[in-house]
Each structure stands twice: as structure tokens, then as C-alpha cells.
Amino acid sequence: MPFTLSGDDTCQTTTPSRLHDPYWVAISPNAAELIQLPLGSDGLPVDPLWLDLLAGNTLKTSDIEFPNPIATVYSGHQFGVWAGQLGDGRAILLGDLHGQELQLKGAGITRFSRMGDGRAVLRSSIREFLCSEAMHALGIPTSRALSVVGSKEKVIRESVETAAVCARLAPSFIRIGHFEHYASLENTVRLKELADLLITHFYPECSQHDQPYLSLFKAISKRNAKLVAQWQSVGFCHGVLNSDNISALGLTIDYGPFGFLDQFQIDHICNHSDSGGRYAYHKQPQIMHWNMACLASAMLPLIEINQTTENAHEILRSALDEFPVTYAKEWQGLFRRKLGLEIEIDGDIELIERLLQAMHDSQIDFTNFFRSLGNVKKGMQVADIDTRNDFIDREGIDPWFGDYLTRLEQETADDVARKMVMDSINPKYILRNYLAQVAIEKAQRDDFSEVATLLKLLSNPYDEQPEFEAYSKPPPQDMRHIAVSCSS
């Protein structure tokens, strides 16, 4: 549903910049189904005009036309500091297709590009493409990635790279920053239009409440609280949780210097530009809560329509306090399931926290440990549990495994049924940085086979897939500390 607020202060009609000699890097058949895009036996669109459309070189195919592509304005806080007006500096929204907004990231300069060139590079486009589809397969709300189109056109970042365009899909790309923008201008008319648009198209249940805008705030906050709990449960680090990168629909958006945990470190920083660790793994929940406070501040004028200023502040403070409660409930439920604990018993959370501390101390591989935990059976002896050997302090972890075995005796499910549940929440495969890097380096040599392999593998992250067993391994020693920054 395109961004259609009135007034040319909201967005600007923007024609994508031409991408010279475009070629296919990758296309997701699952994402193509969302917009009913027919693909041929070669996995590419049947209509060859889609290559130029997704490169930004045309606005129509044989049967579809996008006459009014736009870039939208928003504002926001970056690394906790008010940055003022921002906007779609290199993302151009073509329009709506079967309930999905089609947006080209890297399609050229817009009015909101500031000092940027409006382009994206092949490296970051492949990372976003693969992770968007991987997150969807993990069951985590996310924008989707339809394709990557490459070009030999040069782009300068830390070094000279080549350009690419990543085509993204989402029901809406509206973000917290849109609210902050109109609030900063004290433009209550636009704020109300924005809130009404979201309620009409995405949160219709809010219209039934006496205070629909308060209900909308609670709904957005609840979705994002659950989202960040899901991130924590699979060891995903976003890297740049600025308020302008937070979806109003509770989707994971704006994949930049993200990373999945390999060796578990509770304070892991995936973005080497984040020198202060503001967006470290363990801080993601409180930062998302902070971003919801930014949203609450921006929506205050809407609450004040029917409330005194004092009451409006109190109402929003109370609503904001619901975030940590929602997050804690979701997080606890997810980690109980990761341990195969379906029955809630006092002491479970302490058991989980003891485990995470031990994993941190020994820097245990996050994904592989939880996957292997499904192999633990009732009645086993601690000494027979292979994964205990991965811990540096074996005498320290053995009491935990003993307590875990005792706890499993209180579960009614048998070992087979419990493992099935655990394997459905503990993935076998994730987009490890080193896997993405191998695919990128091959793609930079015009070999896109590894991108295709990872897309296939990560589309079924919970399945065993014996032919891809090597992809479940931790990174080799020389690829454990791949540096990823905001540059893309």
C-alpha cells in the first residue's frame, strides 16, 4: 500500500537513475510468488523487461506500469542523537503490487540523498538479499528481497566496488522516523493522516477502541517487542537500531552491518562502526524500548487531541511500560521452547540464564549448541552428553546439565516428540558472516552460484539437509572476525 499522504512535503516523485548494462545476480522464487511474478525454468522472470525494471532502467513491463515512483521523507535519531531530516536517500518506491510495496534500494539519487550517491554495492545487496529471505524462513517478520541486479558501474566506498540494486518487498516501509518527522515539524495534520493510514490498512482493530491512536501505539510497540525477542532467540544482531530503521509494522528492515552470533558473547558488537557498543546483542531489547519512547513522544500530539497534556503523558508512559513485560514474556517462552520445556515451572528462567552465562564464558557456538541440545535424552548420564566437551569449564557446566536432565523428567513429551519441537525452533543453518563473505567474493568474480546455494539452503533452515552439512559448521579461525560496517 503506497505511501499516499497528501502534500509534496511528504514525498517526491523520483525517477530511478539508469544502471548501465544490468545483469541478474539472484532472484528469490518465494518472494516472486508474493507478487505473482511468473518465472521460467531458468528461475528468471518470463518477461525479460523485468531485468530493466528491477535495475531501475524502465518503469514498465509487458503488463505492469509504475507511473509515479517516489522517495519519502522521514527524520530520526541515529546512535541516540537527533539527526533531523533524513529520508529515502537511495531507495525508490515503485508502487504497490498484490499488496506488497516494491522498492528499489540503490536506484540512484533522490532529494533526500544528502551527500550520498544513491547507489548500493554488490556486497551489501547480496547480504540484504540473503538475510531477508533467511529471516523469513526462520519465521521472523521481515521485509523480503525479490532480486539483486548487478552492474560493472563503479561505486566508491572504502574502496572501489561495483553497483547493484536490491529489490525489496513489504506491505509498507513506513517507519518510526516518519512519525518523528511530522512531530518535529509540529504538523499534527500529517501525523494524523499517517496514523489513520496505518490503522485503516494494517491495524483495523485499533479503530474499535475509544482511543485509537493510543491503541495504535500499543500495537506497534507490542509487535516490535516480540520482534526483538525473536532476534535474541536466534542470535541475530541488527547492528544499526536507529529510530529511522524501525518498522511501524514490526518488521526487520534496513539490513546493514547485521550479523548472527557464532561464538556466544552476550555483549557482541556486529557493527565495527559502533565503537560504544550501543547496539550490542544484549542491548537490543532496551534500544528497541528506547525507540518506542521516540515513537511515544512523536505520537503525543495525537493523544492530546482528546486528553490534557498531563493525562496524555501519563497514558503514554503507562503504555510504554508494557514493552518490557511483552518482551520478557516472549523471550522466556522462546527460550523455554529452545530447551524443550513446554511446561512452565518456577526456576526455568534461572536455568536459562545460568546456561547463557556458561555459554558466554566458554564462547560456545550459539546455533550449534541449541541444535545439539535436542539430542539430550531423559535418563542420560551427564558424562554421555557430547556437547559438554565444548565448554572450557567442564566441571562448571556439568551441574547445569545435571539440573537440566532433572528438569526434563518433569516434561510429559517423550524424547522424539521433544526433539521435533526443539528442531523446529533451533535452526540448523543461519547466514553466518563467513558464508556470506564466500558468496560475495565469488560474485565479485561473476560467479553467482554460491548466492544461489545459500538461498536454497537458508530457505529451509530447520531441516537437516545432509548435502549441506558443512554449512552448519562454525567459521574457520581466519574468518571468525569479519568486520562489517555501515558502509554499503
CSV table of C-alpha atoms in Angstrom, one decimal, residues 23 25 122-123 126 152 162 434-454 471 479:
chain,number,residue,atom,x,y,z
A,23,TYR,CA,22.7,-8.4,-15.2
A,25,VAL,CA,22.7,-11.8,-9.7
A,122,LEU,CA,27.1,-5.7,-4.8
A,123,ARG,CA,28.5,-6.7,-1.4
A,126,ILE,CA,23.8,-9.7,-1.6
A,152,LYS,CA,30.1,-3.1,-13.6
A,162,THR,CA,30.6,-2.3,-8.3
A,434,TYR,CA,31.8,-16.1,6.6
A,435,LEU,CA,29.3,-17.9,4.4
A,436,ALA,CA,28.0,-14.6,3.1
A,437,GLN,CA,31.6,-13.4,2.5
A,438,VAL,CA,32.5,-16.5,0.5
A,439,ALA,CA,29.4,-15.9,-1.7
A,440,ILE,CA,30.2,-12.2,-2.1
A,441,GLU,CA,33.8,-12.9,-3.2
A,442,LYS,CA,32.7,-15.4,-5.8
A,443,ALA,CA,30.0,-13.0,-7.0
A,444,GLN,CA,32.6,-10.3,-7.4
A,445,ARG,CA,34.3,-12.7,-9.8
A,446,ASP,CA,31.0,-13.1,-11.7
A,447,ASP,CA,30.2,-16.5,-10.1
A,448,PHE,CA,26.8,-16.3,-8.5
A,449,SER,CA,26.5,-20.0,-7.8
A,450,GLU,CA,27.2,-19.6,-4.1
A,451,VAL,CA,24.4,-17.0,-3.7
A,452,ALA,CA,22.0,-19.5,-5.2
A,453,THR,CA,23.3,-22.3,-3.0
A,454,LEU,CA,22.8,-20.2,0.2
A,471,TYR,CA,27.5,-25.1,6.0
A,479,MET,CA,37.2,-15.9,9.2
